Amino acid sequence: DSSFLHFHESDCDIGGSSSCESVLSLNTEKILSQAKLLAEQKRFPFATDNDNTNEELAIAYVLIGNGLYDEAIRHFSTMLQEEPELVSAIYGRGIAYGKKGLHDMKNAELALFELSRVISLEPDHPEVFEQRAEILSPLGRISEALSDLTKAIQLQPSARLYRHRGTLYFISEDYATAHEDFQHSLELNKNQPIAMLYKGLTFFHRGLLKEAIESFKEALKQKADFIDAYKSLGQAYRELGNFDAATENFQKALLLNQNHVQTLQLKGMMLYHHGSLDEALKNFKRCLQLEPYNEVCQYMKGLSHVAMGQFYEGIKAQTKVMLNDPLPGQKASPEYLKVKYLREYSRYLHAHLDTPLTEYNTDADLPGNFKDHWAKNLPFLIENYEEQPGLQPHIKDVLFQNFESYKPDVQELICVADHLGSMMQYETPGFLPNKRIHRAMGLATLEVMQAVQRTWANSKVRMNGKTRLMQWRDMFDIAVKWRRIADPDQPVLWLDQMPARSLSRGFNNHINLIRGQVINMRYLEYFEKILHFIKDRILVYHGANNPKGLLEVREALEKVHKVEDLLPIMKFNSKTRDGFTVNTKVPSLKDQGKEYDGFTITITGDKVGNILFSVETQTTEERTQLYHAEIDALYKDLTAKGKILILSAELGEVDAVCNLILSLVYYFYNLMPLSRGSSVIAYSVIMGALMASGKEVSGKIPKGKLVDFEAMTAPGSEAFSKIARSWMNLKSISPSYKSLPSVSETFPTLRTMIEVLNTDSSHCLKKTIVVV
């Protein structure tokens, strides 16, 4: 589909080698007859009015078509000695240099030199600009290639030129402009599956998943066996969180080509994040048979093994990724950056497989700098780091436990946990249901319930090697423990347990809502709420600092309907020329009238109109202490009220306890004290503590709602409690929960935790859960 003529490539493509010369002598007759035909029909660029010249030119073009580039160059050069400005020969020689291979810079420079000469002699031929762009783009000179294609389009627009330029805009991550070009291309020729696929990808990369899906389906109407379209469709459904539709499309791609490595890799990743580790492993192993050096599949294979408790195989795979050092000047892959942390953590987990969980504390055991670097995703360059000891042969891998091998009451416990975990699922694009996380967090909920009940009955708990009355952090630590082991890839760490140096600088939990043209679908529901808040803050700011301009600002703000519209308003004030930051405020319950910093909203824009719209929480020591004081006071109150509640179940008390639990978690969400997983950890604590008070959450989280963002954007704890209760649909707890076995005694070690997360509980669906 290139602008240059298509010839049948011969097997000979090494110009000048002896085998090629023999091909040449054998095929002289064939070459001459092809050239004669070409010359008669003038089917080559810049043909002349002279038949003899045309025949000579045609011979050289046929040589190019047969892969004999050096011979073609010699032939064109001979002609150019006689006629230095013979455009067709200059053009042909440029093409031949380009075809020889751009890996040699000399060929690229010569090709560009010849094509530029043609343009100076014949400036009105679009194909020369396109040909030059084809040489510039692989050299990374994208902006020059773009201006050549733009010139070609001005001279003679075509579907191919628009598609070619769209592809370059796409590579440059300018998805909106790329989309326009693919659209123009399809208007000129609608039957172009590749342009349709790329049009879909411009939507996909901007977070517009539903539009992307439509385009991928359209591409498949045009080309029913289009593997890349099935793969992209699978990926779009996966991003939407639609597991079944994603699986179906990945399967269709693999039916067309069972060795399609990219699809195997993407399908494996999706299965891992769906909690189907066994199935995921099959895909990674198949991927590695086909591509033994595929770092993603190798890393994920190691991760899947470790998550399932198969440490020997897991660490073997991780070590292979570690040996794959990037070349000097080459960027290290994300897998290479993460793998050393995973290997160290895997060794730590293996060494603790059979130690009672109550006797050690991961946050205290792992070295401070290791935790800090891991949570920040930094390269593994840690001074004086002492590696975790290697695997000890007497500690065996985790073996698979059959669901039937558990006692009936434990089977009941697992089924109840699966049900509770599914109540925490976000019904929002971008959140794939993960049944492993569901089970882990369901068990966490039950363990929190049991621990809180014991505390209210004045019993002590054993945590981190000490027996004492439970503190609020212990309650969250139960959920942290389960969330950690459900996916060992993610560092779930308490930020205030990081080294002092890291805390004094502030530790940021950062989320991009819009970056350039990429919209984060997960948070779409909150854009308007945050925008409303920003507008209020701008008015407050101008009211205090620019009272004269307030009216103008107010009028301008009335026209703002989306975040992008704020960019011109930033120019009203020299301080906010490049953008601005706004802090949310969190009112104190302990000291009325006092406010703490919530999260920071940042909006910046560049000349092209690309914006960065992000939110982050800054965990500094001072901010942490303020929030801790708030949570301490609420927990003290909660424990006192909980003790009364256990003695007399009066309705007013239940209500007060419920509000205290939700208020306490409101501050936890705004503090964001963990490096990962804060959201589901806090929700399992809400559910478990409510169950301890005799109330069960029976309502699902509404579509589009994220509990952490509800807390972060609520004006105060009461507002958050009100909104959370509106969907929780609290009911009196079923008495059958009382008879469930103790979670901490049933699963006292990491080994027993991994076993229960691995076990298949499809039987739960057949048994109806007794909890009503």
Coordinates of C-alpha atoms in Angstrom, one line a residue, residues 177-494:
T177 CA -5.9 15.0 15.7
A178 CA -5.2 11.3 14.8
H179 CA -8.9 10.6 15.1
E180 CA -9.7 13.5 12.6
D181 CA -7.3 12.0 10.1
F182 CA -8.6 8.5 10.3
Q183 CA -12.1 9.9 10.0
H184 CA -11.1 11.8 6.8
S185 CA -9.4 8.7 5.5
L186 CA -12.6 6.6 6.0
E187 CA -14.7 9.3 4.4
L188 CA -12.6 8.9 1.2
N189 CA -12.6 5.1 1.4
K190 CA -14.8 3.5 4.0
N191 CA -13.6 0.0 3.5
Q192 CA -10.4 0.2 5.5
P193 CA -10.3 -2.1 8.5
I194 CA -6.9 -0.9 9.6
A195 CA -8.0 2.8 9.6
M196 CA -11.1 1.7 11.5
L197 CA -9.1 -0.1 14.1
Y198 CA -6.8 2.9 14.6
K199 CA -9.9 5.1 14.9
G200 CA -11.0 2.8 17.7
L201 CA -7.6 3.0 19.3
T202 CA -7.8 6.8 19.3
F203 CA -11.0 6.5 21.4
F204 CA -9.5 3.7 23.6
H205 CA -6.4 5.8 24.6
R206 CA -8.6 8.8 25.5
G207 CA -10.7 6.6 27.8
L208 CA -13.7 6.7 25.5
L209 CA -14.3 2.9 25.7
K210 CA -17.9 2.6 24.4
E211 CA -16.9 4.6 21.2
A212 CA -13.8 2.4 20.9
I213 CA -15.9 -0.8 21.0
E214 CA -18.2 0.5 18.2
S215 CA -15.2 1.2 16.0
F216 CA -13.6 -2.2 16.7
K217 CA -16.9 -3.9 15.8
E218 CA -17.0 -1.9 12.6
A219 CA -13.5 -3.0 11.7
L220 CA -14.6 -6.6 12.2
K221 CA -17.6 -6.1 9.8
Q222 CA -15.1 -5.1 7.2
K223 CA -12.6 -7.9 8.0
A224 CA -14.1 -10.9 9.8
D225 CA -10.7 -12.5 10.6
F226 CA -9.0 -9.3 12.0
I227 CA -7.1 -10.6 15.0
D228 CA -5.9 -7.2 16.2
A229 CA -9.5 -6.0 16.2
Y230 CA -10.7 -8.9 18.4
K231 CA -7.7 -8.4 20.7
S232 CA -8.5 -4.6 21.0
L233 CA -12.1 -5.4 21.6
G234 CA -11.2 -7.8 24.4
Q235 CA -8.9 -5.1 25.9
A236 CA -11.7 -2.5 25.8
Y237 CA -14.2 -4.8 27.5
R238 CA -11.5 -5.6 30.1
E239 CA -11.0 -1.9 30.8
L240 CA -14.8 -1.6 31.2
G241 CA -14.7 -4.4 33.7
N242 CA -16.8 -6.8 31.5
F243 CA -15.0 -10.1 32.1
D244 CA -17.2 -12.3 30.0
A245 CA -17.2 -10.1 26.9
A246 CA -13.4 -9.6 27.1
T247 CA -12.9 -13.4 27.4
E248 CA -15.1 -14.1 24.4
N249 CA -13.1 -11.7 22.2
F250 CA -9.7 -12.8 23.4
Q251 CA -10.9 -16.4 22.6
K252 CA -11.9 -15.3 19.0
A253 CA -8.5 -13.8 18.4
L254 CA -6.8 -17.1 19.6
L255 CA -9.1 -19.2 17.5
L256 CA -7.8 -17.3 14.5
N257 CA -4.2 -17.7 15.7
Q258 CA -3.5 -19.7 18.8
N259 CA 0.1 -18.4 18.9
H260 CA -0.9 -14.7 19.0
V261 CA 1.5 -13.7 21.8
Q262 CA 0.0 -10.3 22.6
T263 CA -3.5 -11.8 23.1
L264 CA -2.1 -14.6 25.3
Q265 CA -0.3 -11.9 27.4
L266 CA -3.4 -9.7 27.7
K267 CA -5.7 -12.6 28.4
G268 CA -3.3 -13.9 31.1
M269 CA -3.1 -10.4 32.7
M270 CA -6.9 -10.1 32.8
L271 CA -7.3 -13.6 34.3
Y272 CA -4.7 -12.7 37.0
H273 CA -6.7 -9.6 37.9
H274 CA -9.9 -11.5 37.9
G275 CA -8.4 -13.8 40.5
S276 CA -8.2 -16.9 38.2
L277 CA -4.5 -17.6 38.8
D278 CA -4.4 -21.2 37.5
E279 CA -6.0 -20.1 34.1
A280 CA -3.7 -17.1 34.0
L281 CA -0.6 -19.3 34.4
K282 CA -1.6 -21.4 31.4
N283 CA -1.6 -18.3 29.2
F284 CA 1.8 -17.0 30.5
K285 CA 3.4 -20.4 30.0
R286 CA 2.1 -20.6 26.4
C287 CA 3.3 -17.1 25.8
L288 CA 6.8 -18.0 27.0
Q289 CA 6.9 -21.2 24.8
L290 CA 6.5 -18.8 21.8
E291 CA 8.6 -15.9 23.1
P292 CA 11.0 -17.1 25.8
Y293 CA 12.3 -13.6 26.5
N294 CA 8.8 -11.9 26.9
E295 CA 9.4 -10.0 30.1
V296 CA 5.7 -9.3 30.9
C297 CA 4.8 -13.0 30.6
Q298 CA 7.8 -14.1 32.6
Y299 CA 7.1 -11.5 35.4
M300 CA 3.4 -12.4 35.5
K301 CA 4.3 -16.2 35.6
G302 CA 6.5 -15.5 38.6
L303 CA 3.9 -13.4 40.3
S304 CA 1.1 -16.0 39.7
H305 CA 3.2 -18.8 41.2
V306 CA 4.0 -16.7 44.3
A307 CA 0.4 -15.6 44.8
M308 CA -0.6 -19.3 44.8
G309 CA 2.2 -20.2 47.2
Q310 CA 4.5 -21.9 44.7
F311 CA 7.6 -20.0 45.7
Y312 CA 10.3 -22.2 44.0
E313 CA 8.8 -21.8 40.5
G314 CA 7.9 -18.2 41.2
I315 CA 11.4 -17.1 42.2
K316 CA 12.9 -19.0 39.3
A317 CA 10.8 -16.9 36.8
Q318 CA 11.5 -13.7 38.7
T319 CA 15.2 -14.3 38.5
K320 CA 15.0 -14.7 34.7
V321 CA 13.4 -11.2 34.5
M322 CA 16.3 -9.9 36.6
L323 CA 18.9 -11.3 34.3
N324 CA 17.4 -9.3 31.4
D325 CA 19.4 -6.2 32.0
P326 CA 18.5 -3.2 29.8
L327 CA 21.2 -2.2 27.3
P328 CA 23.1 1.1 28.0
G329 CA 20.8 4.0 27.2
Q330 CA 17.8 1.7 26.9
K331 CA 14.8 2.3 29.3
A332 CA 14.2 -0.4 31.8
S333 CA 10.8 -2.1 31.5
P334 CA 8.3 -1.7 34.3
E335 CA 8.7 -5.5 35.0
Y336 CA 12.4 -5.1 35.3
L337 CA 11.9 -2.2 37.8
K338 CA 9.4 -4.2 39.9
V339 CA 10.9 -7.7 39.9
K340 CA 13.6 -7.2 42.6
Y341 CA 11.0 -6.0 45.1
L342 CA 8.7 -8.9 44.3
R343 CA 11.6 -11.4 44.7
E344 CA 12.6 -10.0 48.1
Y345 CA 9.0 -9.9 49.3
S346 CA 8.4 -13.4 48.0
R347 CA 11.4 -14.7 50.0
Y348 CA 10.1 -12.9 53.1
L349 CA 6.6 -14.4 52.6
H350 CA 8.1 -17.9 52.1
A351 CA 10.2 -17.6 55.3
H352 CA 7.0 -16.7 57.3
L353 CA 4.6 -19.3 55.7
D354 CA 4.2 -21.2 59.0
T355 CA 4.8 -18.5 61.6
P356 CA 1.6 -17.6 63.4
L357 CA 0.4 -14.3 62.0
T358 CA 0.0 -12.8 65.5
E359 CA 3.7 -13.1 66.1
Y360 CA 5.2 -10.7 63.5
N361 CA 4.6 -7.5 61.7
T362 CA 5.5 -7.0 58.0
D363 CA 5.6 -3.2 58.3
A364 CA 8.2 -3.5 61.1
D365 CA 10.2 -6.3 59.5
L366 CA 10.8 -5.0 56.0
P367 CA 13.6 -2.4 55.8
G368 CA 12.5 1.2 55.7
N369 CA 14.3 2.1 52.5
F370 CA 13.1 -1.0 50.8
K371 CA 9.4 -0.1 51.6
D372 CA 9.9 3.5 50.6
H373 CA 11.5 2.6 47.2
W374 CA 8.9 -0.1 46.5
A375 CA 5.9 2.0 47.3
K376 CA 7.2 4.8 45.1
N377 CA 8.1 2.4 42.3
L378 CA 11.7 3.6 42.1
P379 CA 14.7 1.6 40.7
F380 CA 16.1 -0.8 43.2
L381 CA 19.1 1.2 44.3
I382 CA 19.2 0.9 48.0
E383 CA 22.4 1.5 49.9
N384 CA 23.7 -1.2 52.2
Y385 CA 20.7 -3.3 51.5
E386 CA 20.8 -6.8 53.0
E387 CA 19.0 -9.3 50.9
Q388 CA 16.3 -11.6 52.4
P389 CA 17.7 -15.1 53.0
G390 CA 17.1 -17.6 50.1
L391 CA 14.4 -20.2 50.2
Q392 CA 14.8 -22.7 53.1
P393 CA 14.3 -26.3 51.8
H394 CA 12.4 -27.4 55.0
I395 CA 9.6 -24.9 54.2
K396 CA 7.5 -26.6 51.5
D397 CA 5.4 -24.8 48.9
V398 CA 1.6 -24.4 49.6
L399 CA -0.4 -27.4 48.4
F400 CA -3.8 -27.2 46.8
Q401 CA -6.7 -27.7 49.3
N402 CA -9.9 -29.2 48.0
F403 CA -13.0 -27.3 49.1
E404 CA -14.5 -30.6 50.4
S405 CA -11.5 -31.2 52.6
Y406 CA -12.6 -28.2 54.8
K407 CA -15.1 -29.0 57.6
P408 CA -18.8 -28.0 56.8
D409 CA -18.6 -24.9 59.1
V410 CA -15.4 -23.7 57.4
Q411 CA -17.1 -24.3 54.0
E412 CA -19.9 -22.1 55.2
L413 CA -17.4 -19.4 56.3
I414 CA -15.8 -19.4 52.8
C415 CA -19.2 -19.1 51.1
V416 CA -20.3 -16.3 53.3
A417 CA -17.0 -14.5 52.7
D418 CA -17.4 -14.8 48.9
H419 CA -20.8 -13.2 49.2
L420 CA -19.6 -10.4 51.5
G421 CA -16.6 -9.6 49.3
S422 CA -18.9 -9.3 46.2
M423 CA -20.8 -6.5 48.1
M424 CA -17.6 -4.4 47.9
Q425 CA -17.4 -4.5 44.1
Y426 CA -17.4 -1.1 42.3
E427 CA -19.9 -1.0 39.4
T428 CA -17.8 1.5 37.5
P429 CA -15.8 1.3 34.2
G430 CA -12.3 0.2 34.9
F431 CA -13.0 -2.1 37.9
L432 CA -12.7 -5.7 36.9
P433 CA -14.3 -8.1 39.5
N434 CA -11.6 -10.0 41.2
K435 CA -13.0 -13.1 43.0
R436 CA -9.7 -13.6 44.9
I437 CA -9.9 -10.1 46.4
H438 CA -13.6 -10.7 47.1
R439 CA -12.9 -13.8 49.1
A440 CA -9.9 -12.2 51.0
M441 CA -11.9 -9.1 51.9
G442 CA -15.0 -11.1 52.8
L443 CA -12.8 -13.1 55.3
A444 CA -11.3 -9.8 56.5
T445 CA -14.9 -8.4 57.1
L446 CA -15.7 -11.5 59.2
E447 CA -12.5 -11.3 61.1
V448 CA -13.0 -7.6 61.9
M449 CA -16.5 -8.4 63.1
Q450 CA -15.2 -11.1 65.4
A451 CA -12.3 -9.0 66.7
V452 CA -14.5 -5.9 67.4
Q453 CA -17.1 -8.1 69.2
R454 CA -14.3 -9.5 71.4
T455 CA -13.0 -6.0 72.1
W456 CA -16.5 -4.7 73.1
A457 CA -16.8 -7.7 75.5
N458 CA -13.5 -6.6 77.1
S459 CA -11.4 -9.4 75.6
K460 CA -7.8 -8.7 74.5
V461 CA -6.5 -9.6 71.1
R462 CA -3.0 -10.9 70.1
M463 CA -1.4 -8.7 67.5
N464 CA 2.3 -8.3 66.4
G465 CA 3.5 -10.5 69.2
K466 CA 1.6 -8.7 72.0
T467 CA -1.7 -9.4 73.8
R468 CA -3.6 -6.2 74.4
L469 CA -6.9 -4.4 73.9
M470 CA -7.5 -3.7 70.2
Q471 CA -6.6 -0.3 68.8
W472 CA -8.1 1.2 65.7
R473 CA -5.0 0.4 63.6
D474 CA -5.3 -3.3 64.6
M475 CA -8.8 -3.3 63.2
F476 CA -7.5 -2.0 59.9
D477 CA -4.4 -4.3 60.0
I478 CA -6.7 -7.3 59.8
A479 CA -8.0 -6.1 56.4
V480 CA -4.4 -5.0 55.4
K481 CA -3.2 -8.6 56.1
W482 CA -5.8 -10.1 53.8
R483 CA -5.5 -7.5 51.0
R484 CA -1.7 -8.0 51.0
I485 CA -1.8 -11.7 50.5
A486 CA -4.5 -11.6 47.8
D487 CA -2.2 -9.8 45.4
P488 CA 1.5 -9.7 46.4
D489 CA 2.3 -7.5 43.4
Q490 CA 1.0 -4.4 45.2
P491 CA 2.9 -2.9 48.2
V492 CA 0.1 -2.4 50.8
L493 CA 2.1 -0.5 53.4
W494 CA 1.4 2.0 56.2

